Amino acid sequence: MRYLGIDWGGVRIGLALGDSEAKLATPFNVVSSVDDIERVVKKENISVIVLGKPIKMSGDEKLSNKFNKFINLLKKRLSVPIKLVDERLSSKAADALAGDRKTKAPQDAIAAMLILQSYLDVT
């Protein structure tokens, strides 16, 4: 199975790829729309989407209207299952990984990788 990890943001959407055989997530790209995600899902033969769920540090799981619209649009446009994973601190962890601007993948793609890897680690 092929997985697509998503770190959603209002402006940028980080993507990561992984598969059930290697159980390893890698940063892929940063996109800006569901159209872009749809193209990746088709081109990469994605079986499951693992989407970071923005939960507040307090544990409050109330989702913003923008995030709910994003999920609903994904469900409407794509026929693959969508799994939600707690994404607290994924962006902070992405910043902490070694590398510099020339050698490091974009923060959003690294955050997507961390979200997807957390899912792969427990499946």
Short mmCIF file of N, CA, C and O in Angstrom, two decimals:
data_model
loop_
_atom_site.label_atom_id
_atom_site.label_comp_id
_atom_site.label_asym_id
_atom_site.label_seq_id
_atom_site.Cartn_x
_atom_site.Cartn_y
_atom_site.Cartn_z
N MET A 1 0.84 -1.18 0.00
CA MET A 1 0.00 0.00 0.00
C MET A 1 0.88 1.24 0.00
O MET A 1 1.92 1.27 0.63
N ARG A 2 0.41 2.26 -0.67
CA ARG A 2 1.12 3.55 -0.71
C ARG A 2 0.33 4.55 0.13
O ARG A 2 -0.89 4.62 0.05
N TYR A 3 1.06 5.34 0.92
CA TYR A 3 0.46 6.32 1.81
C TYR A 3 0.90 7.73 1.42
O TYR A 3 2.03 7.93 0.99
N LEU A 4 -0.01 8.68 1.62
CA LEU A 4 0.31 10.09 1.46
C LEU A 4 0.06 10.77 2.80
O LEU A 4 -1.07 10.76 3.32
N GLY A 5 1.11 11.33 3.38
CA GLY A 5 0.98 12.10 4.61
C GLY A 5 0.75 13.55 4.26
O GLY A 5 1.36 14.08 3.33
N ILE A 6 -0.15 14.21 5.00
CA ILE A 6 -0.48 15.61 4.73
C ILE A 6 -0.38 16.43 6.00
O ILE A 6 -0.99 16.10 7.02
N ASP A 7 0.40 17.52 5.92
CA ASP A 7 0.44 18.54 6.96
C ASP A 7 -0.30 19.75 6.39
O ASP A 7 0.25 20.51 5.60
N TRP A 8 -1.56 19.90 6.79
CA TRP A 8 -2.40 20.98 6.25
C TRP A 8 -2.05 22.31 6.89
O TRP A 8 -1.79 22.41 8.09
N GLY A 9 -2.06 23.33 6.04
CA GLY A 9 -1.90 24.70 6.50
C GLY A 9 -2.76 25.59 5.62
O GLY A 9 -3.09 25.22 4.49
N GLY A 10 -3.14 26.72 6.12
CA GLY A 10 -3.99 27.63 5.36
C GLY A 10 -3.39 28.10 4.05
O GLY A 10 -4.11 28.39 3.10
N VAL A 11 -2.06 28.15 3.97
CA VAL A 11 -1.38 28.61 2.76
C VAL A 11 -0.65 27.46 2.06
O VAL A 11 -0.76 27.28 0.86
N ARG A 12 0.11 26.69 2.85
CA ARG A 12 0.91 25.60 2.28
C ARG A 12 0.44 24.26 2.85
O ARG A 12 0.05 24.17 4.01
N ILE A 13 0.58 23.22 2.02
CA ILE A 13 0.21 21.87 2.42
C ILE A 13 1.43 20.98 2.19
O ILE A 13 1.85 20.78 1.05
N GLY A 14 2.00 20.48 3.27
CA GLY A 14 3.16 19.60 3.16
C GLY A 14 2.73 18.19 2.85
O GLY A 14 1.73 17.70 3.37
N LEU A 15 3.50 17.51 1.99
CA LEU A 15 3.21 16.14 1.60
C LEU A 15 4.41 15.24 1.87
O LEU A 15 5.56 15.66 1.73
N ALA A 16 4.11 14.00 2.23
CA ALA A 16 5.13 12.97 2.41
C ALA A 16 4.59 11.67 1.84
O ALA A 16 3.37 11.46 1.78
N LEU A 17 5.49 10.81 1.40
CA LEU A 17 5.11 9.51 0.85
C LEU A 17 5.66 8.40 1.73
O LEU A 17 6.70 8.55 2.37
N GLY A 18 4.96 7.27 1.74
CA GLY A 18 5.41 6.10 2.46
C GLY A 18 4.71 4.87 1.91
O GLY A 18 3.75 4.99 1.14
N ASP A 19 5.19 3.69 2.30
CA ASP A 19 4.51 2.47 1.86
C ASP A 19 4.51 1.45 2.98
O ASP A 19 5.27 1.56 3.93
N SER A 20 3.63 0.47 2.85
CA SER A 20 3.45 -0.52 3.91
C SER A 20 4.61 -1.49 3.98
O SER A 20 4.85 -2.09 5.02
N GLU A 21 5.37 -1.64 2.92
CA GLU A 21 6.49 -2.58 2.92
C GLU A 21 7.67 -2.03 3.72
O GLU A 21 8.15 -2.69 4.64
N ALA A 22 8.13 -0.86 3.39
CA ALA A 22 9.29 -0.27 4.08
C ALA A 22 8.89 0.36 5.41
O ALA A 22 9.72 0.50 6.31
N LYS A 23 7.64 0.77 5.55
CA LYS A 23 7.16 1.49 6.73
C LYS A 23 8.04 2.69 7.06
O LYS A 23 8.43 2.93 8.20
N LEU A 24 8.39 3.41 5.98
CA LEU A 24 9.25 4.57 6.12
C LEU A 24 8.65 5.73 5.34
O LEU A 24 8.33 5.58 4.17
N ALA A 25 8.49 6.87 6.01
CA ALA A 25 7.95 8.07 5.37
C ALA A 25 9.10 8.97 4.93
O ALA A 25 10.11 9.07 5.62
N THR A 26 8.92 9.62 3.78
CA THR A 26 9.92 10.57 3.28
C THR A 26 9.22 11.85 2.85
O THR A 26 8.10 11.80 2.31
N PRO A 27 9.85 13.00 3.05
CA PRO A 27 9.26 14.26 2.57
C PRO A 27 9.10 14.18 1.05
O PRO A 27 9.93 13.60 0.36
N PHE A 28 8.02 14.78 0.55
CA PHE A 28 7.77 14.72 -0.89
C PHE A 28 7.72 16.10 -1.53
O PHE A 28 8.49 16.41 -2.42
N ASN A 29 6.78 16.93 -1.07
CA ASN A 29 6.57 18.21 -1.76
C ASN A 29 5.73 19.12 -0.88
O ASN A 29 5.17 18.70 0.13
N VAL A 30 5.61 20.36 -1.30
CA VAL A 30 4.70 21.32 -0.70
C VAL A 30 3.79 21.81 -1.82
O VAL A 30 4.28 22.19 -2.89
N VAL A 31 2.48 21.76 -1.58
CA VAL A 31 1.50 22.17 -2.58
C VAL A 31 0.56 23.19 -1.96
O VAL A 31 0.67 23.51 -0.78
N SER A 32 -0.38 23.68 -2.77
CA SER A 32 -1.27 24.72 -2.25
C SER A 32 -2.76 24.44 -2.45
O SER A 32 -3.58 25.26 -2.07
N SER A 33 -3.10 23.28 -3.04
CA SER A 33 -4.53 23.06 -3.30
C SER A 33 -4.88 21.57 -3.31
O SER A 33 -4.01 20.71 -3.43
N VAL A 34 -6.17 21.31 -3.21
CA VAL A 34 -6.68 19.94 -3.31
C VAL A 34 -6.45 19.40 -4.72
O VAL A 34 -6.21 18.20 -4.88
N ASP A 35 -6.47 20.27 -5.72
CA ASP A 35 -6.16 19.83 -7.10
C ASP A 35 -4.78 19.21 -7.14
O ASP A 35 -4.58 18.15 -7.76
N ASP A 36 -3.80 19.86 -6.49
CA ASP A 36 -2.44 19.33 -6.45
C ASP A 36 -2.39 17.98 -5.75
O ASP A 36 -1.72 17.05 -6.20
N ILE A 37 -3.11 17.86 -4.64
CA ILE A 37 -3.16 16.60 -3.90
C ILE A 37 -3.79 15.50 -4.76
O ILE A 37 -3.29 14.37 -4.79
N GLU A 38 -4.85 15.84 -5.45
CA GLU A 38 -5.52 14.87 -6.32
C GLU A 38 -4.56 14.32 -7.38
O GLU A 38 -4.52 13.12 -7.65
N ARG A 39 -3.75 15.19 -7.95
CA ARG A 39 -2.77 14.75 -8.96
C ARG A 39 -1.74 13.80 -8.34
O ARG A 39 -1.38 12.78 -8.94
N VAL A 40 -1.27 14.12 -7.15
CA VAL A 40 -0.29 13.26 -6.47
C VAL A 40 -0.91 11.89 -6.15
O VAL A 40 -0.28 10.85 -6.36
N VAL A 41 -2.14 11.89 -5.66
CA VAL A 41 -2.82 10.63 -5.32
C VAL A 41 -2.90 9.73 -6.55
O VAL A 41 -2.61 8.53 -6.46
N LYS A 42 -3.24 10.30 -7.69
CA LYS A 42 -3.34 9.50 -8.91
C LYS A 42 -1.97 9.06 -9.41
O LYS A 42 -1.77 7.89 -9.73
N LYS A 43 -1.03 9.98 -9.48
CA LYS A 43 0.30 9.68 -10.03
C LYS A 43 1.06 8.67 -9.17
O LYS A 43 1.75 7.79 -9.69
N GLU A 44 0.94 8.78 -7.86
CA GLU A 44 1.69 7.92 -6.94
C GLU A 44 0.91 6.69 -6.48
O GLU A 44 1.38 5.95 -5.62
N ASN A 45 -0.29 6.48 -7.03
CA ASN A 45 -1.13 5.31 -6.68
C ASN A 45 -1.34 5.19 -5.17
O ASN A 45 -1.10 4.14 -4.57
N ILE A 46 -1.79 6.27 -4.56
CA ILE A 46 -1.99 6.33 -3.12
C ILE A 46 -3.21 5.51 -2.71
O ILE A 46 -4.27 5.61 -3.31
N SER A 47 -3.03 4.69 -1.65
CA SER A 47 -4.11 3.85 -1.12
C SER A 47 -4.78 4.48 0.09
O SER A 47 -5.97 4.26 0.33
N VAL A 48 -4.01 5.22 0.89
CA VAL A 48 -4.51 5.81 2.14
C VAL A 48 -3.87 7.19 2.32
O VAL A 48 -2.67 7.35 2.08
N ILE A 49 -4.68 8.15 2.76
CA ILE A 49 -4.18 9.47 3.14
C ILE A 49 -4.13 9.54 4.65
O ILE A 49 -5.09 9.17 5.33
N VAL A 50 -3.00 10.01 5.18
CA VAL A 50 -2.85 10.22 6.62
C VAL A 50 -2.72 11.72 6.82
O VAL A 50 -1.72 12.32 6.44
N LEU A 51 -3.74 12.30 7.40
CA LEU A 51 -3.86 13.75 7.54
C LEU A 51 -3.64 14.17 8.98
O LEU A 51 -4.26 13.62 9.89
N GLY A 52 -2.74 15.12 9.18
CA GLY A 52 -2.51 15.66 10.51
C GLY A 52 -3.72 16.43 10.99
O GLY A 52 -4.22 17.31 10.30
N LYS A 53 -4.19 16.07 12.17
CA LYS A 53 -5.35 16.73 12.78
C LYS A 53 -4.83 17.80 13.75
O LYS A 53 -4.13 17.47 14.70
N PRO A 54 -5.17 19.06 13.47
CA PRO A 54 -4.66 20.14 14.32
C PRO A 54 -5.37 20.20 15.68
O PRO A 54 -6.44 20.75 15.82
N ILE A 55 -4.72 19.58 16.67
CA ILE A 55 -5.24 19.55 18.03
C ILE A 55 -4.44 20.56 18.85
O ILE A 55 -3.21 20.61 18.76
N LYS A 56 -5.14 21.33 19.66
CA LYS A 56 -4.45 22.33 20.49
C LYS A 56 -3.65 21.62 21.60
O LYS A 56 -3.95 20.49 21.97
N MET A 57 -2.64 22.30 22.10
CA MET A 57 -1.81 21.73 23.17
C MET A 57 -2.64 21.34 24.39
O MET A 57 -2.30 20.40 25.10
N SER A 58 -3.75 22.03 24.60
CA SER A 58 -4.62 21.72 25.73
C SER A 58 -5.39 20.42 25.51
O SER A 58 -6.04 19.91 26.42
N GLY A 59 -5.35 19.89 24.28
CA GLY A 59 -6.10 18.68 23.96
C GLY A 59 -7.43 18.98 23.29
O GLY A 59 -8.15 18.07 22.88
N ASP A 60 -7.75 20.26 23.16
CA ASP A 60 -9.01 20.66 22.50
C ASP A 60 -8.98 20.22 21.04
O ASP A 60 -8.07 20.59 20.29
N GLU A 61 -9.97 19.42 20.65
CA GLU A 61 -10.01 18.88 19.30
C GLU A 61 -11.01 19.59 18.39
O GLU A 61 -11.32 19.09 17.32
N LYS A 62 -11.50 20.73 18.82
CA LYS A 62 -12.44 21.47 17.99
C LYS A 62 -11.71 21.93 16.72
O LYS A 62 -10.72 22.65 16.78
N LEU A 63 -12.20 21.49 15.57
CA LEU A 63 -11.54 21.78 14.30
C LEU A 63 -12.06 23.09 13.73
O LEU A 63 -13.24 23.40 13.84
N SER A 64 -11.17 23.82 13.08
CA SER A 64 -11.57 25.09 12.47
C SER A 64 -12.46 24.82 11.26
O SER A 64 -12.44 23.74 10.66
N ASN A 65 -13.22 25.83 10.90
CA ASN A 65 -14.08 25.71 9.72
C ASN A 65 -13.25 25.47 8.46
O ASN A 65 -13.64 24.69 7.59
N LYS A 66 -12.08 26.13 8.35
CA LYS A 66 -11.23 25.94 7.18
C LYS A 66 -10.75 24.50 7.08
O LYS A 66 -10.72 23.92 6.00
N PHE A 67 -10.35 23.91 8.21
CA PHE A 67 -9.89 22.52 8.20
C PHE A 67 -11.03 21.58 7.85
O PHE A 67 -10.85 20.64 7.07
N ASN A 68 -12.21 21.83 8.41
CA ASN A 68 -13.37 20.99 8.09
C ASN A 68 -13.71 21.06 6.60
O ASN A 68 -14.03 20.05 5.98
N LYS A 69 -13.63 22.25 6.02
CA LYS A 69 -13.89 22.40 4.59
C LYS A 69 -12.85 21.63 3.78
O LYS A 69 -13.18 20.99 2.78
N PHE A 70 -11.59 21.68 4.22
CA PHE A 70 -10.52 20.96 3.54
C PHE A 70 -10.79 19.44 3.56
O PHE A 70 -10.71 18.78 2.52
N ILE A 71 -11.12 18.91 4.74
CA ILE A 71 -11.41 17.47 4.85
C ILE A 71 -12.59 17.10 3.95
O ILE A 71 -12.56 16.09 3.24
N ASN A 72 -13.65 17.88 4.02
CA ASN A 72 -14.85 17.57 3.22
C ASN A 72 -14.54 17.60 1.73
O ASN A 72 -15.05 16.76 0.97
N LEU A 73 -13.72 18.54 1.29
CA LEU A 73 -13.34 18.61 -0.12
C LEU A 73 -12.50 17.40 -0.51
O LEU A 73 -12.69 16.81 -1.58
N LEU A 74 -11.58 17.00 0.35
CA LEU A 74 -10.78 15.79 0.08
C LEU A 74 -11.70 14.57 -0.07
O LEU A 74 -11.55 13.78 -1.01
N LYS A 75 -12.63 14.42 0.86
CA LYS A 75 -13.54 13.26 0.82
C LYS A 75 -14.41 13.27 -0.44
O LYS A 75 -14.69 12.21 -1.00
N LYS A 76 -14.80 14.46 -0.84
CA LYS A 76 -15.65 14.59 -2.03
C LYS A 76 -14.87 14.26 -3.31
O LYS A 76 -15.39 13.61 -4.22
N ARG A 77 -13.62 14.69 -3.38
CA ARG A 77 -12.82 14.56 -4.61
C ARG A 77 -12.06 13.25 -4.73
O ARG A 77 -11.73 12.83 -5.84
N LEU A 78 -11.74 12.64 -3.59
CA LEU A 78 -10.89 11.45 -3.61
C LEU A 78 -11.63 10.24 -3.03
O LEU A 78 -12.40 10.38 -2.09
N SER A 79 -11.34 9.08 -3.56
CA SER A 79 -12.02 7.87 -3.10
C SER A 79 -11.16 7.03 -2.16
O SER A 79 -11.52 5.90 -1.86
N VAL A 80 -10.04 7.56 -1.70
CA VAL A 80 -9.17 6.80 -0.79
C VAL A 80 -9.53 7.13 0.66
O VAL A 80 -9.98 8.24 0.96
N PRO A 81 -9.33 6.17 1.57
CA PRO A 81 -9.62 6.43 2.99
C PRO A 81 -8.70 7.52 3.54
O PRO A 81 -7.54 7.63 3.12
N ILE A 82 -9.23 8.29 4.48
CA ILE A 82 -8.47 9.35 5.14
C ILE A 82 -8.40 9.04 6.62
O ILE A 82 -9.44 8.91 7.28
N LYS A 83 -7.19 8.91 7.14
CA LYS A 83 -6.95 8.66 8.56
C LYS A 83 -6.44 9.94 9.20
O LYS A 83 -5.54 10.59 8.67
N LEU A 84 -7.00 10.33 10.34
CA LEU A 84 -6.56 11.53 11.05
C LEU A 84 -5.59 11.15 12.16
O LEU A 84 -5.81 10.18 12.89
N VAL A 85 -4.49 11.91 12.25
CA VAL A 85 -3.44 11.67 13.24
C VAL A 85 -3.13 12.98 13.95
O VAL A 85 -3.03 14.03 13.31
N ASP A 86 -2.97 12.91 15.26
CA ASP A 86 -2.61 14.08 16.07
C ASP A 86 -1.30 14.67 15.52
O ASP A 86 -0.30 13.98 15.40
N GLU A 87 -1.32 15.96 15.18
CA GLU A 87 -0.13 16.59 14.61
C GLU A 87 0.55 17.57 15.56
O GLU A 87 1.44 18.30 15.15
N ARG A 88 0.17 17.56 16.83
CA ARG A 88 0.77 18.51 17.76
C ARG A 88 2.28 18.44 17.72
O ARG A 88 2.86 17.37 17.75
N LEU A 89 2.89 19.58 17.60
CA LEU A 89 4.35 19.76 17.61
C LEU A 89 5.07 19.22 16.38
O LEU A 89 6.30 19.21 16.34
N SER A 90 4.35 18.79 15.34
CA SER A 90 5.04 18.27 14.15
C SER A 90 5.87 19.36 13.47
O SER A 90 6.98 19.09 13.01
N SER A 91 5.38 20.58 13.42
CA SER A 91 6.15 21.66 12.79
C SER A 91 7.38 22.01 13.63
O SER A 91 8.45 22.28 13.09
N LYS A 92 7.23 22.00 14.95
CA LYS A 92 8.38 22.28 15.83
C LYS A 92 9.43 21.18 15.67
O LYS A 92 10.62 21.46 15.59
N ALA A 93 8.99 19.94 15.60
CA ALA A 93 9.93 18.82 15.43
C ALA A 93 10.62 18.92 14.07
O ALA A 93 11.80 18.62 13.94
N ALA A 94 9.88 19.34 13.05
CA ALA A 94 10.46 19.49 11.71
C ALA A 94 11.57 20.54 11.73
O ALA A 94 12.62 20.36 11.10
N ASP A 95 11.37 21.61 12.46
CA ASP A 95 12.40 22.65 12.59
C ASP A 95 13.67 22.12 13.25
O ASP A 95 14.77 22.56 12.94
N ALA A 96 13.50 21.18 14.17
CA ALA A 96 14.63 20.70 14.95
C ALA A 96 15.51 19.70 14.20
O ALA A 96 16.63 19.44 14.63
N LEU A 97 15.04 19.16 13.10
CA LEU A 97 15.84 18.19 12.36
C LEU A 97 17.06 18.86 11.73
O LEU A 97 17.00 20.01 11.30
N ALA A 98 18.13 18.12 11.67
CA ALA A 98 19.39 18.67 11.14
C ALA A 98 19.26 19.03 9.68
O ALA A 98 18.45 18.47 8.95
N GLY A 99 20.08 19.97 9.27
CA GLY A 99 20.10 20.40 7.87
C GLY A 99 20.05 21.91 7.78
O GLY A 99 19.79 22.60 8.76
N ASP A 100 20.32 22.41 6.59
CA ASP A 100 20.22 23.84 6.37
C ASP A 100 19.29 24.07 5.18
O ASP A 100 18.77 23.13 4.60
N ARG A 101 19.06 25.30 4.83
CA ARG A 101 18.10 25.62 3.76
C ARG A 101 18.44 24.92 2.44
O ARG A 101 17.56 24.59 1.68
N LYS A 102 19.72 24.69 2.19
CA LYS A 102 20.11 24.06 0.92
C LYS A 102 19.93 22.55 0.95
O LYS A 102 19.69 21.94 -0.08
N THR A 103 20.06 21.92 2.11
CA THR A 103 20.05 20.46 2.17
C THR A 103 18.77 19.90 2.77
O THR A 103 18.51 18.71 2.65
N LYS A 104 17.96 20.73 3.38
CA LYS A 104 16.79 20.25 4.10
C LYS A 104 15.53 20.43 3.26
O LYS A 104 15.36 21.44 2.57
N ALA A 105 14.65 19.44 3.32
CA ALA A 105 13.34 19.57 2.67
C ALA A 105 12.56 20.68 3.36
O ALA A 105 12.84 21.03 4.50
N PRO A 106 11.53 21.22 2.68
CA PRO A 106 10.73 22.27 3.31
C PRO A 106 10.07 21.78 4.61
O PRO A 106 9.71 20.61 4.73
N GLN A 107 9.95 22.69 5.57
CA GLN A 107 9.39 22.36 6.89
C GLN A 107 8.04 21.65 6.77
O GLN A 107 7.79 20.69 7.49
N ASP A 108 7.17 22.10 5.87
CA ASP A 108 5.84 21.51 5.75
C ASP A 108 5.92 20.06 5.28
O ASP A 108 5.15 19.21 5.72
N ALA A 109 6.84 19.75 4.38
CA ALA A 109 7.00 18.37 3.90
C ALA A 109 7.60 17.50 5.00
O ALA A 109 7.23 16.32 5.14
N ILE A 110 8.51 18.06 5.79
CA ILE A 110 9.09 17.30 6.91
C ILE A 110 8.02 17.04 7.96
O ILE A 110 7.93 15.95 8.52
N ALA A 111 7.19 18.03 8.24
CA ALA A 111 6.09 17.84 9.20
C ALA A 111 5.15 16.75 8.70
O ALA A 111 4.71 15.90 9.48
N ALA A 112 4.85 16.74 7.40
CA ALA A 112 4.01 15.68 6.82
C ALA A 112 4.68 14.32 6.99
O ALA A 112 4.01 13.31 7.29
N MET A 113 6.00 14.27 6.81
CA MET A 113 6.74 13.03 7.00
C MET A 113 6.61 12.53 8.44
O MET A 113 6.38 11.34 8.69
N LEU A 114 6.73 13.43 9.41
CA LEU A 114 6.62 13.05 10.82
C LEU A 114 5.21 12.55 11.15
O LEU A 114 5.06 11.59 11.91
N ILE A 115 4.21 13.20 10.58
CA ILE A 115 2.82 12.77 10.78
C ILE A 115 2.63 11.36 10.21
O ILE A 115 2.09 10.46 10.88
N LEU A 116 3.07 11.15 8.99
CA LEU A 116 2.92 9.85 8.35
C LEU A 116 3.73 8.79 9.08
O LEU A 116 3.25 7.67 9.30
N GLN A 117 4.95 9.11 9.48
CA GLN A 117 5.78 8.12 10.17
C GLN A 117 5.14 7.70 11.48
O GLN A 117 5.19 6.52 11.84
N SER A 118 4.52 8.63 12.19
CA SER A 118 3.86 8.27 13.47
C SER A 118 2.72 7.27 13.21
O SER A 118 2.50 6.37 14.01
N TYR A 119 2.06 7.40 12.08
CA TYR A 119 1.00 6.47 11.71
C TYR A 119 1.59 5.10 11.32
O TYR A 119 1.12 4.05 11.77
N LEU A 120 2.63 5.12 10.50
CA LEU A 120 3.25 3.87 10.05
C LEU A 120 3.85 3.09 11.22
O LEU A 120 3.87 1.87 11.20
N ASP A 121 4.33 3.80 12.23
CA ASP A 121 4.95 3.15 13.37
C ASP A 121 3.96 2.31 14.19
O ASP A 121 4.37 1.37 14.88
N VAL A 122 2.68 2.65 14.12
CA VAL A 122 1.69 1.91 14.91
C VAL A 122 0.79 0.99 14.09
O VAL A 122 -0.08 0.33 14.62
N THR A 123 1.01 0.96 12.78
CA THR A 123 0.18 0.06 11.94
C THR A 123 0.93 -1.19 11.57
O THR A 123 2.11 -1.29 11.67
#
